[in-house]
Amino acid sequence: MAISTDKTFAADTDSSWLIGNARLIDLSGQLLGAHIAHAGLIMFWVGATSVVEVTRFVPGVAMSEQKMTWLPHLATLGWGVGAGGEVIDTYPYFVIGILHLVASAVLGAGGLFHVFRGPAILYTNGGQVAKFHYEWNDPKKLGFILGHHLVILGFGAFLLVLKAMFFGGIYDTHVGDIRLITHPTLDPVKIFGYLVGIKDGHWTLLGMASVDNLEDVIGGHIWVGLILIFGGTWHILVQPFSWVRRILSIENGEDILSYSLLGLALMAWISATFVGYNTTVFPVEFYGSERLGMANIQFFLGLLAFLGYVWHAWRARGIS
């Protein structure tokens, strides 16, 4: 199947990197391989970084002073720390790192298989794999794929909820120790007020990043998890309405890629705000008080994703 790359000036160059994975939008098998390989790279980066940080960790020295990247996240989740945020056991960090490396090997093998051995288009070989093929003009199948992504994200949100409520708890900087979150906030007015910057009846520019207690944090994840699972189930069972397809132009692979990048940019900017200003989710014990550098990294990664959104949205509209 021919791939059209003549929507922008990139068609007049040999720089395929300007097109990125968009050159695979009509090759369902190849795009699946790239998708899985990307996940493997992420897993490898996290696993390798975690193991390296364990090997160079110095007890008694704050993680922020040691320029740690991933161990602070694991400590925040309640792994290997005790009262006052003191690291008492680095073995859980090593195990988690190794598990990520194993997962990266599996994902990497899957990605390479789909790139080099699997069919470029999934329906070519027939059988069970053909069920995973998609066409951009098939809204039912696109909704089916989107729905499964949302359900998996919802389960991911509930993994944090389960860890916080039932499996050891998470670190609370306000009490200086790990604790179970037994009474998460479920009040929708309070939880959804954060979306518009309402905190304790007053508006704040920080929005969600103004949260200052773990009950609200875990309650928010419960709501997010429920919304994602419900929304995912809806998209699996109900294809996108015609008016949605007209507004969002979901029958164009470039547009869908641009929407994904826009969502990634939004998440990065929200994360940058949390990193820079929120010490409940990012405790000072693990991340230190000087965190401008971390926030800037998040911000510029978000900016890069936003530029990708603009680029692919431009391509989708055929502007030359």
PDB file of C-alpha atoms in Angstrom:
ATOM      1  CA  MET A   1       0.000   0.000   0.000  1.00  0.00           C
ATOM      2  CA  ALA A   2       1.464   3.364  -0.999  1.00  0.00           C
ATOM      3  CA  ILE A   3       2.240   5.882   1.695  1.00  0.00           C
ATOM      4  CA  SER A   4       1.635   9.511   0.862  1.00  0.00           C
ATOM      5  CA  THR A   5       4.206  11.948   2.210  1.00  0.00           C
ATOM      6  CA  ASP A   6       3.579  14.771  -0.234  1.00  0.00           C
ATOM      7  CA  LYS A   7       1.587  17.005   2.085  1.00  0.00           C
ATOM      8  CA  THR A   8       4.526  19.113   3.194  1.00  0.00           C
ATOM      9  CA  PHE A   9       7.947  20.226   2.076  1.00  0.00           C
ATOM     10  CA  ALA A  10       9.304  17.017   3.625  1.00  0.00           C
ATOM     11  CA  ALA A  11       8.268  15.253   0.414  1.00  0.00           C
ATOM     12  CA  ASP A  12      11.027  17.083  -1.415  1.00  0.00           C
ATOM     13  CA  THR A  13      13.744  15.846   0.940  1.00  0.00           C
ATOM     14  CA  ASP A  14      15.235  12.516   1.967  1.00  0.00           C
ATOM     15  CA  SER A  15      14.681  13.324   5.643  1.00  0.00           C
ATOM     16  CA  SER A  16      12.212  10.618   6.642  1.00  0.00           C
ATOM     17  CA  TRP A  17      12.636  11.617  10.281  1.00  0.00           C
ATOM     18  CA  LEU A  18      10.598  14.731   9.497  1.00  0.00           C
ATOM     19  CA  ILE A  19       7.660  12.433   8.845  1.00  0.00           C
ATOM     20  CA  GLY A  20       8.320  10.104  11.787  1.00  0.00           C
ATOM     21  CA  ASN A  21       5.935   7.229  12.422  1.00  0.00           C
ATOM     22  CA  ALA A  22       3.396   8.920  10.174  1.00  0.00           C
ATOM     23  CA  ARG A  23       5.046   7.036   7.288  1.00  0.00           C
ATOM     24  CA  LEU A  24       3.646   3.853   8.855  1.00  0.00           C
ATOM     25  CA  ILE A  25       0.037   4.972   9.274  1.00  0.00           C
ATOM     26  CA  ASP A  26      -1.224   2.662   6.513  1.00  0.00           C
ATOM     27  CA  LEU A  27       0.886  -0.297   7.668  1.00  0.00           C
ATOM     28  CA  SER A  28      -0.908  -1.680  10.708  1.00  0.00           C
ATOM     29  CA  GLY A  29       1.687  -4.395  11.381  1.00  0.00           C
ATOM     30  CA  GLN A  30       4.680  -2.079  11.063  1.00  0.00           C
ATOM     31  CA  LEU A  31       3.021   0.593  13.213  1.00  0.00           C
ATOM     32  CA  LEU A  32       2.249  -2.014  15.860  1.00  0.00           C
ATOM     33  CA  GLY A  33       5.904  -3.029  15.839  1.00  0.00           C
ATOM     34  CA  ALA A  34       7.033   0.581  16.293  1.00  0.00           C
ATOM     35  CA  HIS A  35       4.488   1.027  19.083  1.00  0.00           C
ATOM     36  CA  ILE A  36       5.733  -2.034  20.972  1.00  0.00           C
ATOM     37  CA  ALA A  37       9.390  -1.135  20.371  1.00  0.00           C
ATOM     38  CA  HIS A  38       8.820   2.344  21.804  1.00  0.00           C
ATOM     39  CA  ALA A  39       7.320   0.789  24.924  1.00  0.00           C
ATOM     40  CA  GLY A  40      10.376  -1.466  25.164  1.00  0.00           C
ATOM     41  CA  LEU A  41      12.730   1.513  24.937  1.00  0.00           C
ATOM     42  CA  ILE A  42      10.861   3.278  27.728  1.00  0.00           C
ATOM     43  CA  MET A  43      10.993   0.159  29.890  1.00  0.00           C
ATOM     44  CA  PHE A  44      14.716  -0.267  29.208  1.00  0.00           C
ATOM     45  CA  TRP A  45      15.465   3.360  30.093  1.00  0.00           C
ATOM     46  CA  VAL A  46      13.559   3.119  33.375  1.00  0.00           C
ATOM     47  CA  GLY A  47      15.026  -0.260  34.301  1.00  0.00           C
ATOM     48  CA  ALA A  48      18.616   0.589  33.409  1.00  0.00           C
ATOM     49  CA  THR A  49      18.462   3.956  35.149  1.00  0.00           C
ATOM     50  CA  SER A  50      17.003   2.407  38.296  1.00  0.00           C
ATOM     51  CA  VAL A  51      19.681  -0.300  38.494  1.00  0.00           C
ATOM     52  CA  VAL A  52      22.490   2.200  37.877  1.00  0.00           C
ATOM     53  CA  GLU A  53      21.130   4.508  40.557  1.00  0.00           C
ATOM     54  CA  VAL A  54      20.985   1.629  43.043  1.00  0.00           C
ATOM     55  CA  THR A  55      24.649   0.828  42.402  1.00  0.00           C
ATOM     56  CA  ARG A  56      25.767   4.404  43.058  1.00  0.00           C
ATOM     57  CA  PHE A  57      23.353   5.218  45.897  1.00  0.00           C
ATOM     58  CA  VAL A  58      25.073   6.592  49.005  1.00  0.00           C
ATOM     59  CA  PRO A  59      23.165   5.964  52.270  1.00  0.00           C
ATOM     60  CA  GLY A  60      22.648   8.998  54.440  1.00  0.00           C
ATOM     61  CA  VAL A  61      22.809  11.451  51.538  1.00  0.00           C
ATOM     62  CA  ALA A  62      19.580  12.956  50.214  1.00  0.00           C
ATOM     63  CA  MET A  63      18.452  11.610  46.846  1.00  0.00           C
ATOM     64  CA  SER A  64      18.171  15.135  45.478  1.00  0.00           C
ATOM     65  CA  GLU A  65      21.836  15.756  46.281  1.00  0.00           C
ATOM     66  CA  GLN A  66      22.765  12.580  44.434  1.00  0.00           C
ATOM     67  CA  LYS A  67      20.817  13.701  41.336  1.00  0.00           C
ATOM     68  CA  MET A  68      18.637  10.617  41.344  1.00  0.00           C
ATOM     69  CA  THR A  69      15.948  10.303  38.664  1.00  0.00           C
ATOM     70  CA  TRP A  70      13.838   7.221  39.366  1.00  0.00           C
ATOM     71  CA  LEU A  71      14.571   6.214  42.952  1.00  0.00           C
ATOM     72  CA  PRO A  72      12.676   9.244  44.311  1.00  0.00           C
ATOM     73  CA  HIS A  73       9.537   8.040  42.512  1.00  0.00           C
ATOM     74  CA  LEU A  74       9.880   4.560  44.001  1.00  0.00           C
ATOM     75  CA  ALA A  75      10.499   6.018  47.454  1.00  0.00           C
ATOM     76  CA  THR A  76       7.388   8.186  47.132  1.00  0.00           C
ATOM     77  CA  LEU A  77       5.404   5.011  46.458  1.00  0.00           C
ATOM     78  CA  GLY A  78       6.580   3.668  49.800  1.00  0.00           C
ATOM     79  CA  TRP A  79       9.264   1.271  48.607  1.00  0.00           C
ATOM     80  CA  GLY A  80      12.405   0.916  50.714  1.00  0.00           C
ATOM     81  CA  VAL A  81      11.890   3.921  52.999  1.00  0.00           C
ATOM     82  CA  GLY A  82      11.063   4.436  56.652  1.00  0.00           C
ATOM     83  CA  ALA A  83      10.349   7.310  59.014  1.00  0.00           C
ATOM     84  CA  GLY A  84      11.534  10.687  57.825  1.00  0.00           C
ATOM     85  CA  GLY A  85      11.996   9.388  54.307  1.00  0.00           C
ATOM     86  CA  GLU A  86      15.195   7.557  55.207  1.00  0.00           C
ATOM     87  CA  VAL A  87      16.109   4.861  52.705  1.00  0.00           C
ATOM     88  CA  ILE A  88      16.413   1.628  54.662  1.00  0.00           C
ATOM     89  CA  ASP A  89      16.474  -0.939  51.848  1.00  0.00           C
ATOM     90  CA  THR A  90      17.515  -0.501  48.212  1.00  0.00           C
ATOM     91  CA  TYR A  91      16.738  -4.105  47.238  1.00  0.00           C
ATOM     92  CA  PRO A  92      13.145  -3.275  46.123  1.00  0.00           C
ATOM     93  CA  TYR A  93      14.579  -0.677  43.750  1.00  0.00           C
ATOM     94  CA  PHE A  94      16.926  -3.265  42.251  1.00  0.00           C
ATOM     95  CA  VAL A  95      14.097  -5.790  41.794  1.00  0.00           C
ATOM     96  CA  ILE A  96      11.830  -3.212  40.157  1.00  0.00           C
ATOM     97  CA  GLY A  97      14.648  -2.161  37.839  1.00  0.00           C
ATOM     98  CA  ILE A  98      15.335  -5.767  36.795  1.00  0.00           C
ATOM     99  CA  LEU A  99      11.624  -6.382  36.184  1.00  0.00           C
ATOM    100  CA  HIS A 100      11.580  -3.382  33.871  1.00  0.00           C
ATOM    101  CA  LEU A 101      14.635  -4.692  32.025  1.00  0.00           C
ATOM    102  CA  VAL A 102      12.990  -8.095  31.552  1.00  0.00           C
ATOM    103  CA  ALA A 103       9.822  -6.407  30.309  1.00  0.00           C
ATOM    104  CA  SER A 104      11.897  -4.292  27.918  1.00  0.00           C
ATOM    105  CA  ALA A 105      13.456  -7.439  26.442  1.00  0.00           C
ATOM    106  CA  VAL A 106      10.047  -8.984  25.851  1.00  0.00           C
ATOM    107  CA  LEU A 107       8.651  -5.794  24.327  1.00  0.00           C
ATOM    108  CA  GLY A 108      11.771  -5.253  22.246  1.00  0.00           C
ATOM    109  CA  ALA A 109      11.544  -8.790  20.848  1.00  0.00           C
ATOM    110  CA  GLY A 110       7.879  -8.225  20.047  1.00  0.00           C
ATOM    111  CA  GLY A 111       8.645  -4.951  18.304  1.00  0.00           C
ATOM    112  CA  LEU A 112      11.445  -6.492  16.228  1.00  0.00           C
ATOM    113  CA  PHE A 113       9.230  -9.420  15.287  1.00  0.00           C
ATOM    114  CA  HIS A 114       6.485  -7.171  13.961  1.00  0.00           C
ATOM    115  CA  VAL A 115       8.973  -4.975  12.124  1.00  0.00           C
ATOM    116  CA  PHE A 116      11.056  -7.723  10.471  1.00  0.00           C
ATOM    117  CA  ARG A 117       9.031 -10.962  10.503  1.00  0.00           C
ATOM    118  CA  GLY A 118       5.390 -10.089  10.927  1.00  0.00           C
ATOM    119  CA  PRO A 119       3.107  -8.925   8.097  1.00  0.00           C
ATOM    120  CA  ALA A 120       3.407  -5.231   7.263  1.00  0.00           C
ATOM    121  CA  ILE A 121      -0.388  -5.132   7.096  1.00  0.00           C
ATOM    122  CA  LEU A 122      -2.054  -7.318   9.707  1.00  0.00           C
ATOM    123  CA  TYR A 123      -4.866  -8.667   7.550  1.00  0.00           C
ATOM    124  CA  THR A 124      -2.399 -10.035   4.952  1.00  0.00           C
ATOM    125  CA  ASN A 125      -1.842 -13.407   6.657  1.00  0.00           C
ATOM    126  CA  GLY A 126      -5.432 -13.798   7.860  1.00  0.00           C
ATOM    127  CA  GLY A 127      -6.214 -15.735  11.040  1.00  0.00           C
ATOM    128  CA  GLN A 128      -6.459 -14.213  14.508  1.00  0.00           C
ATOM    129  CA  VAL A 129      -3.954 -11.450  13.781  1.00  0.00           C
ATOM    130  CA  ALA A 130      -6.263 -10.007  11.108  1.00  0.00           C
ATOM    131  CA  LYS A 131      -8.676  -8.998  13.872  1.00  0.00           C
ATOM    132  CA  PHE A 132      -6.175  -6.390  14.992  1.00  0.00           C
ATOM    133  CA  HIS A 133      -5.990  -4.683  11.620  1.00  0.00           C
ATOM    134  CA  TYR A 134      -7.568  -1.256  11.304  1.00  0.00           C
ATOM    135  CA  GLU A 135      -8.594   1.130   8.572  1.00  0.00           C
ATOM    136  CA  TRP A 136      -8.747   4.872   9.106  1.00  0.00           C
ATOM    137  CA  ASN A 137     -12.212   4.987   7.538  1.00  0.00           C
ATOM    138  CA  ASP A 138     -13.542   2.373   9.978  1.00  0.00           C
ATOM    139  CA  PRO A 139     -14.699   4.384  13.035  1.00  0.00           C
ATOM    140  CA  LYS A 140     -15.950   1.274  14.824  1.00  0.00           C
ATOM    141  CA  LYS A 141     -12.502  -0.343  14.820  1.00  0.00           C
ATOM    142  CA  LEU A 142     -10.811   2.931  15.804  1.00  0.00           C
ATOM    143  CA  GLY A 143     -13.208   3.289  18.725  1.00  0.00           C
ATOM    144  CA  PHE A 144     -12.478  -0.327  19.656  1.00  0.00           C
ATOM    145  CA  ILE A 145      -8.737   0.370  19.765  1.00  0.00           C
ATOM    146  CA  LEU A 146      -9.151   3.636  21.678  1.00  0.00           C
ATOM    147  CA  GLY A 147     -11.445   1.951  24.180  1.00  0.00           C
ATOM    148  CA  HIS A 148      -8.889  -0.707  25.072  1.00  0.00           C
ATOM    149  CA  HIS A 149      -6.206   1.936  25.548  1.00  0.00           C
ATOM    150  CA  LEU A 150      -8.467   3.848  27.949  1.00  0.00           C
ATOM    151  CA  VAL A 151      -9.400   0.748  29.951  1.00  0.00           C
ATOM    152  CA  ILE A 152      -5.726  -0.163  30.410  1.00  0.00           C
ATOM    153  CA  LEU A 153      -4.964   3.387  31.581  1.00  0.00           C
ATOM    154  CA  GLY A 154      -7.859   3.116  34.026  1.00  0.00           C
ATOM    155  CA  PHE A 155      -6.445  -0.078  35.499  1.00  0.00           C
ATOM    156  CA  GLY A 156      -3.091   1.690  35.781  1.00  0.00           C
ATOM    157  CA  ALA A 157      -4.711   4.435  37.864  1.00  0.00           C
ATOM    158  CA  PHE A 158      -6.224   1.815  40.146  1.00  0.00           C
ATOM    159  CA  LEU A 159      -2.834   0.159  40.676  1.00  0.00           C
ATOM    160  CA  LEU A 160      -1.766   3.306  42.534  1.00  0.00           C
ATOM    161  CA  VAL A 161      -5.049   3.302  44.448  1.00  0.00           C
ATOM    162  CA  LEU A 162      -4.541  -0.312  45.526  1.00  0.00           C
ATOM    163  CA  LYS A 163      -0.931   0.355  46.589  1.00  0.00           C
ATOM    164  CA  ALA A 164      -1.985   3.384  48.612  1.00  0.00           C
ATOM    165  CA  MET A 165      -5.053   1.843  50.247  1.00  0.00           C
ATOM    166  CA  PHE A 166      -4.217  -1.830  50.736  1.00  0.00           C
ATOM    167  CA  PHE A 167      -0.652  -2.812  49.842  1.00  0.00           C
ATOM    168  CA  GLY A 168       1.699  -1.003  52.179  1.00  0.00           C
ATOM    169  CA  GLY A 169       0.602   2.579  51.617  1.00  0.00           C
ATOM    170  CA  ILE A 170       2.618   5.478  50.225  1.00  0.00           C
ATOM    171  CA  TYR A 171       4.895   8.109  51.716  1.00  0.00           C
ATOM    172  CA  ASP A 172       3.200  11.127  53.278  1.00  0.00           C
ATOM    173  CA  THR A 173       5.544  14.073  53.690  1.00  0.00           C
ATOM    174  CA  HIS A 174       3.127  15.706  56.147  1.00  0.00           C
ATOM    175  CA  VAL A 175       3.562  12.913  58.700  1.00  0.00           C
ATOM    176  CA  GLY A 176       7.082  11.945  57.613  1.00  0.00           C
ATOM    177  CA  ASP A 177       6.277   8.263  57.131  1.00  0.00           C
ATOM    178  CA  ILE A 178       4.477   5.695  55.006  1.00  0.00           C
ATOM    179  CA  ARG A 179       0.770   5.327  55.704  1.00  0.00           C
ATOM    180  CA  LEU A 180      -2.316   3.689  54.245  1.00  0.00           C
ATOM    181  CA  ILE A 181      -4.825   6.067  52.645  1.00  0.00           C
ATOM    182  CA  THR A 182      -7.949   4.542  54.171  1.00  0.00           C
ATOM    183  CA  HIS A 183     -10.422   7.341  53.466  1.00  0.00           C
ATOM    184  CA  PRO A 184      -9.774   8.809  50.004  1.00  0.00           C
ATOM    185  CA  THR A 185     -11.808  11.851  49.028  1.00  0.00           C
ATOM    186  CA  LEU A 186     -14.712  10.870  46.781  1.00  0.00           C
ATOM    187  CA  ASP A 187     -16.651  14.150  46.845  1.00  0.00           C
ATOM    188  CA  PRO A 188     -16.965  15.019  43.110  1.00  0.00           C
ATOM    189  CA  VAL A 189     -17.379  18.730  43.824  1.00  0.00           C
ATOM    190  CA  LYS A 190     -14.049  18.860  45.621  1.00  0.00           C
ATOM    191  CA  ILE A 191     -12.198  16.555  43.225  1.00  0.00           C
ATOM    192  CA  PHE A 192     -13.413  18.139  39.995  1.00  0.00           C
ATOM    193  CA  GLY A 193     -12.994  21.599  41.469  1.00  0.00           C
ATOM    194  CA  TYR A 194      -9.260  21.111  41.042  1.00  0.00           C
ATOM    195  CA  LEU A 195      -9.772  20.969  37.270  1.00  0.00           C
ATOM    196  CA  VAL A 196     -10.907  24.607  37.259  1.00  0.00           C
ATOM    197  CA  GLY A 197      -8.505  25.722  39.991  1.00  0.00           C
ATOM    198  CA  ILE A 198     -10.957  25.701  42.916  1.00  0.00           C
ATOM    199  CA  LYS A 199      -9.252  24.748  46.182  1.00  0.00           C
ATOM    200  CA  ASP A 200     -11.121  25.137  49.497  1.00  0.00           C
ATOM    201  CA  GLY A 201     -13.604  27.488  47.891  1.00  0.00           C
ATOM    202  CA  HIS A 202     -10.952  29.769  46.387  1.00  0.00           C
ATOM    203  CA  TRP A 203      -9.463  29.939  42.908  1.00  0.00           C
ATOM    204  CA  THR A 204      -5.767  29.213  42.446  1.00  0.00           C
ATOM    205  CA  LEU A 205      -3.597  29.399  39.360  1.00  0.00           C
ATOM    206  CA  LEU A 206      -1.968  26.067  40.281  1.00  0.00           C
ATOM    207  CA  GLY A 207      -5.145  24.120  39.559  1.00  0.00           C
ATOM    208  CA  MET A 208      -4.632  20.412  40.243  1.00  0.00           C
ATOM    209  CA  ALA A 209      -1.123  21.101  41.510  1.00  0.00           C
ATOM    210  CA  SER A 210      -2.627  22.894  44.525  1.00  0.00           C
ATOM    211  CA  VAL A 211      -3.616  19.555  46.123  1.00  0.00           C
ATOM    212  CA  ASP A 212      -2.061  19.301  49.575  1.00  0.00           C
ATOM    213  CA  ASN A 213      -3.210  15.951  50.965  1.00  0.00           C
ATOM    214  CA  LEU A 214      -3.005  12.351  49.814  1.00  0.00           C
ATOM    215  CA  GLU A 215      -6.706  11.700  50.409  1.00  0.00           C
ATOM    216  CA  ASP A 216      -7.516  14.058  47.546  1.00  0.00           C
ATOM    217  CA  VAL A 217      -4.698  12.628  45.414  1.00  0.00           C
ATOM    218  CA  ILE A 218      -5.937   9.040  45.734  1.00  0.00           C
ATOM    219  CA  GLY A 219      -9.575  10.098  45.464  1.00  0.00           C
ATOM    220  CA  GLY A 220      -8.720  11.838  42.219  1.00  0.00           C
ATOM    221  CA  HIS A 221      -7.112   8.658  40.895  1.00  0.00           C
ATOM    222  CA  ILE A 222     -10.253   6.698  41.780  1.00  0.00           C
ATOM    223  CA  TRP A 223     -12.371   9.125  39.775  1.00  0.00           C
ATOM    224  CA  VAL A 224      -9.906   9.160  36.880  1.00  0.00           C
ATOM    225  CA  GLY A 225      -9.754   5.364  36.862  1.00  0.00           C
ATOM    226  CA  LEU A 226     -13.551   5.057  36.814  1.00  0.00           C
ATOM    227  CA  ILE A 227     -13.889   7.624  34.022  1.00  0.00           C
ATOM    228  CA  LEU A 228     -11.220   5.911  31.926  1.00  0.00           C
ATOM    229  CA  ILE A 229     -12.735   2.446  32.344  1.00  0.00           C
ATOM    230  CA  PHE A 230     -16.268   3.693  31.673  1.00  0.00           C
ATOM    231  CA  GLY A 231     -15.108   5.754  28.703  1.00  0.00           C
ATOM    232  CA  GLY A 232     -13.069   2.863  27.359  1.00  0.00           C
ATOM    233  CA  THR A 233     -16.007   0.465  27.641  1.00  0.00           C
ATOM    234  CA  TRP A 234     -18.200   3.017  25.871  1.00  0.00           C
ATOM    235  CA  HIS A 235     -15.769   3.342  22.955  1.00  0.00           C
ATOM    236  CA  ILE A 236     -15.436  -0.440  22.673  1.00  0.00           C
ATOM    237  CA  LEU A 237     -19.196  -0.865  22.380  1.00  0.00           C
ATOM    238  CA  VAL A 238     -20.229   2.355  20.609  1.00  0.00           C
ATOM    239  CA  GLN A 239     -18.510   3.758  17.533  1.00  0.00           C
ATOM    240  CA  PRO A 240     -17.797   7.524  17.437  1.00  0.00           C
ATOM    241  CA  PHE A 241     -20.798   9.621  16.471  1.00  0.00           C
ATOM    242  CA  SER A 242     -20.809  11.233  13.034  1.00  0.00           C
ATOM    243  CA  TRP A 243     -20.596  14.751  14.495  1.00  0.00           C
ATOM    244  CA  VAL A 244     -17.511  13.728  16.497  1.00  0.00           C
ATOM    245  CA  ARG A 245     -15.878  12.381  13.338  1.00  0.00           C
ATOM    246  CA  ARG A 246     -16.590  15.638  11.547  1.00  0.00           C
ATOM    247  CA  ILE A 247     -15.135  17.808  14.318  1.00  0.00           C
ATOM    248  CA  LEU A 248     -12.073  15.707  15.179  1.00  0.00           C
ATOM    249  CA  SER A 249     -11.402  14.201  11.744  1.00  0.00           C
ATOM    250  CA  ILE A 250     -10.536  10.853  13.299  1.00  0.00           C
ATOM    251  CA  GLU A 251     -10.435   9.153   9.908  1.00  0.00           C
ATOM    252  CA  ASN A 252      -7.025  10.691   9.320  1.00  0.00           C
ATOM    253  CA  GLY A 253      -4.028   8.967  10.904  1.00  0.00           C
ATOM    254  CA  GLU A 254      -2.037  12.197  11.004  1.00  0.00           C
ATOM    255  CA  ASP A 255      -4.809  13.880  12.987  1.00  0.00           C
ATOM    256  CA  ILE A 256      -4.969  11.056  15.522  1.00  0.00           C
ATOM    257  CA  LEU A 257      -1.203  11.221  15.959  1.00  0.00           C
ATOM    258  CA  SER A 258      -1.431  14.979  16.468  1.00  0.00           C
ATOM    259  CA  TYR A 259      -4.140  14.567  19.129  1.00  0.00           C
ATOM    260  CA  SER A 260      -1.938  12.056  20.958  1.00  0.00           C
ATOM    261  CA  LEU A 261       0.977  14.484  20.939  1.00  0.00           C
ATOM    262  CA  LEU A 262      -1.251  17.307  22.188  1.00  0.00           C
ATOM    263  CA  GLY A 263      -2.372  15.129  25.094  1.00  0.00           C
ATOM    264  CA  LEU A 264       1.251  14.265  25.837  1.00  0.00           C
ATOM    265  CA  ALA A 265       2.154  17.965  25.863  1.00  0.00           C
ATOM    266  CA  LEU A 266      -0.688  18.722  28.251  1.00  0.00           C
ATOM    267  CA  MET A 267       0.418  15.962  30.635  1.00  0.00           C
ATOM    268  CA  ALA A 268       4.007  17.212  30.548  1.00  0.00           C
ATOM    269  CA  TRP A 269       2.959  20.759  31.435  1.00  0.00           C
ATOM    270  CA  ILE A 270       0.722  19.568  34.247  1.00  0.00           C
ATOM    271  CA  SER A 271       3.619  17.448  35.503  1.00  0.00           C
ATOM    272  CA  ALA A 272       5.965  20.440  35.318  1.00  0.00           C
ATOM    273  CA  THR A 273       3.594  22.393  37.552  1.00  0.00           C
ATOM    274  CA  PHE A 274       3.448  19.559  40.083  1.00  0.00           C
ATOM    275  CA  VAL A 275       7.230  19.116  40.073  1.00  0.00           C
ATOM    276  CA  GLY A 276       7.831  22.829  40.526  1.00  0.00           C
ATOM    277  CA  TYR A 277       5.270  23.633  43.202  1.00  0.00           C
ATOM    278  CA  ASN A 278       3.728  20.563  44.829  1.00  0.00           C
ATOM    279  CA  THR A 279       5.561  18.967  47.764  1.00  0.00           C
ATOM    280  CA  THR A 280       2.766  16.518  48.616  1.00  0.00           C
ATOM    281  CA  VAL A 281       3.122  14.497  45.425  1.00  0.00           C
ATOM    282  CA  PHE A 282       6.845  15.305  45.083  1.00  0.00           C
ATOM    283  CA  PRO A 283       8.125  15.316  48.682  1.00  0.00           C
ATOM    284  CA  VAL A 284      11.098  17.497  49.548  1.00  0.00           C
ATOM    285  CA  GLU A 285      12.706  14.493  51.262  1.00  0.00           C
ATOM    286  CA  PHE A 286      13.251  12.839  47.879  1.00  0.00           C
ATOM    287  CA  TYR A 287      13.191  15.651  45.329  1.00  0.00           C
ATOM    288  CA  GLY A 288      14.737  18.484  47.311  1.00  0.00           C
ATOM    289  CA  SER A 289      13.548  22.073  47.412  1.00  0.00           C
ATOM    290  CA  GLU A 290      15.466  23.277  44.348  1.00  0.00           C
ATOM    291  CA  ARG A 291      13.624  21.636  41.485  1.00  0.00           C
ATOM    292  CA  LEU A 292      13.594  24.232  38.731  1.00  0.00           C
ATOM    293  CA  GLY A 293      15.762  22.021  36.534  1.00  0.00           C
ATOM    294  CA  MET A 294      13.329  19.084  36.758  1.00  0.00           C
ATOM    295  CA  ALA A 295      10.377  21.343  36.038  1.00  0.00           C
ATOM    296  CA  ASN A 296      12.145  22.851  33.031  1.00  0.00           C
ATOM    297  CA  ILE A 297      12.832  19.406  31.586  1.00  0.00           C
ATOM    298  CA  GLN A 298       9.131  18.563  31.850  1.00  0.00           C
ATOM    299  CA  PHE A 299       8.179  21.891  30.301  1.00  0.00           C
ATOM    300  CA  PHE A 300      10.498  21.583  27.313  1.00  0.00           C
ATOM    301  CA  LEU A 301       9.487  17.972  26.690  1.00  0.00           C
ATOM    302  CA  GLY A 302       5.912  19.237  26.629  1.00  0.00           C
ATOM    303  CA  LEU A 303       6.927  21.966  24.212  1.00  0.00           C
ATOM    304  CA  LEU A 304       8.559  19.372  21.943  1.00  0.00           C
ATOM    305  CA  ALA A 305       5.362  17.286  21.981  1.00  0.00           C
ATOM    306  CA  PHE A 306       3.307  20.399  21.230  1.00  0.00           C
ATOM    307  CA  LEU A 307       5.490  21.216  18.227  1.00  0.00           C
ATOM    308  CA  GLY A 308       4.918  17.639  17.060  1.00  0.00           C
ATOM    309  CA  TYR A 309       1.193  18.228  17.408  1.00  0.00           C
ATOM    310  CA  VAL A 310       1.399  21.367  15.278  1.00  0.00           C
ATOM    311  CA  TRP A 311       3.528  19.589  12.665  1.00  0.00           C
ATOM    312  CA  HIS A 312       1.225  16.584  12.246  1.00  0.00           C
ATOM    313  CA  ALA A 313      -1.950  18.675  12.435  1.00  0.00           C
ATOM    314  CA  TRP A 314      -0.475  20.785   9.629  1.00  0.00           C
ATOM    315  CA  ARG A 315       0.292  17.694   7.579  1.00  0.00           C
ATOM    316  CA  ALA A 316      -3.202  16.344   8.188  1.00  0.00           C
ATOM    317  CA  ARG A 317      -4.722  19.438   6.648  1.00  0.00           C
ATOM    318  CA  GLY A 318      -2.528  19.222   3.557  1.00  0.00           C
ATOM    319  CA  ILE A 319      -0.930  22.652   3.982  1.00  0.00           C
ATOM    320  CA  SER A 320       2.173  23.050   1.835  1.00  0.00           C
TER     321      SER A 320
END
